[in-house]
Short mmCIF file of C-alpha atoms in Angstrom, two decimals:
data_model
loop_
_atom_site.label_atom_id
_atom_site.label_comp_id
_atom_site.label_asym_id
_atom_site.label_seq_id
_atom_site.Cartn_x
_atom_site.Cartn_y
_atom_site.Cartn_z
CA MET A 1 0.11 55.78 19.54
CA VAL A 2 1.98 52.49 19.82
CA LEU A 3 2.54 52.94 23.54
CA LEU A 4 -1.12 53.83 24.00
CA GLN A 5 -2.14 50.66 22.17
CA TYR A 6 -0.02 48.53 24.49
CA ASP A 7 -1.64 50.18 27.51
CA LEU A 8 -5.18 49.86 26.16
CA ALA A 9 -4.61 46.19 25.32
CA GLY A 10 -3.02 45.51 28.71
CA ILE A 11 0.12 44.17 27.05
CA PRO A 12 3.54 44.84 28.58
CA VAL A 13 5.61 47.20 26.44
CA PRO A 14 8.58 45.33 24.86
CA PHE A 15 11.03 48.13 25.65
CA GLU A 16 14.15 46.16 24.66
CA ARG A 17 12.77 45.37 21.20
CA LEU A 18 11.50 48.92 20.66
CA VAL A 19 14.86 50.37 21.69
CA GLU A 20 16.77 48.11 19.28
CA GLU A 21 14.36 48.93 16.42
CA ASP A 22 14.53 52.68 17.04
CA ALA A 23 16.32 54.56 14.24
CA ARG A 24 18.32 56.58 16.78
CA VAL A 25 19.90 53.33 17.99
CA ARG A 26 20.10 51.52 14.64
CA ASN A 27 21.83 54.46 12.97
CA ALA A 28 24.15 55.27 15.86
CA GLY A 29 27.86 54.66 15.43
CA PRO A 30 29.67 52.11 17.62
CA SER A 31 30.87 54.82 19.99
CA ASP A 32 27.33 56.22 20.34
CA LYS A 33 25.51 53.02 21.31
CA ALA A 34 25.05 54.52 24.79
CA ARG A 35 22.11 56.21 23.15
CA ARG A 36 20.06 53.12 24.11
CA SER A 37 19.56 54.49 27.62
CA GLU A 38 18.30 57.82 26.25
CA VAL A 39 15.88 56.09 23.89
CA ARG A 40 14.64 53.73 26.61
CA ALA A 41 14.09 56.68 28.99
CA ALA A 42 12.08 58.48 26.30
CA LEU A 43 9.96 55.38 25.63
CA GLU A 44 9.36 54.82 29.35
CA ALA A 45 8.34 58.47 29.76
CA GLY A 46 5.93 58.13 26.82
CA ALA A 47 4.45 54.97 28.29
CA ALA A 48 3.95 56.70 31.64
CA VAL A 49 2.12 59.60 29.97
CA VAL A 50 -0.44 57.37 28.25
CA GLN A 51 -0.93 55.01 31.20
CA GLY A 52 -4.56 54.92 32.23
CA VAL A 53 -5.85 57.11 29.38
CA GLY A 54 -8.64 54.58 28.86
CA ARG A 55 -9.54 55.30 25.27
CA LEU A 56 -8.76 57.46 22.32
CA ARG A 57 -11.33 59.11 20.10
CA LEU A 58 -10.36 60.25 16.62
CA SER A 59 -12.55 62.27 14.31
CA ILE A 60 -11.85 61.17 10.76
CA ARG A 61 -13.91 63.76 8.93
CA ASN A 62 -11.77 65.07 6.07
CA ALA A 63 -9.12 62.47 6.98
CA ASP A 64 -8.79 60.96 3.48
CA LEU A 65 -10.47 57.61 4.19
CA SER A 66 -9.71 55.02 1.51
CA GLU A 67 -12.11 52.65 -0.14
CA TYR A 68 -12.76 49.48 1.85
CA ASP A 69 -10.15 46.82 1.09
CA PRO A 70 -11.86 43.42 1.34
CA THR A 71 -8.52 41.58 1.14
CA TYR A 72 -7.29 43.11 4.40
CA GLU A 73 -10.80 43.90 5.70
CA GLU A 74 -9.84 47.48 6.47
CA PHE A 75 -9.86 51.11 5.47
CA VAL A 76 -6.74 53.28 5.39
CA VAL A 77 -6.95 56.66 7.09
CA GLY A 78 -4.72 58.74 4.85
CA ALA A 79 -4.25 61.49 7.41
CA LEU A 80 -2.67 58.96 9.78
CA SER A 81 -0.60 57.12 7.19
CA ARG A 82 1.36 60.05 5.74
CA VAL A 83 4.70 61.09 7.10
CA PRO A 84 4.76 64.83 7.81
CA SER A 85 7.22 66.78 5.69
#
């Protein structure tokens, strides 16, 4: 979804920052820091897949939509905010 958003907004993907923030790199031991190239390749492949998609349509029926939060001027879509178990 993040890579799609970059493409839709026409913003270059900050691969270096995303690689460094990735848990697979952050949690890697000193001898396993070569994992950066694997993570970058995965991110680049993901960016290539979503390139030119154009738009994304989500149906949020039964998606656990929150009450409107006037402070943040938003709703929370519960189905998209939960981490799968």
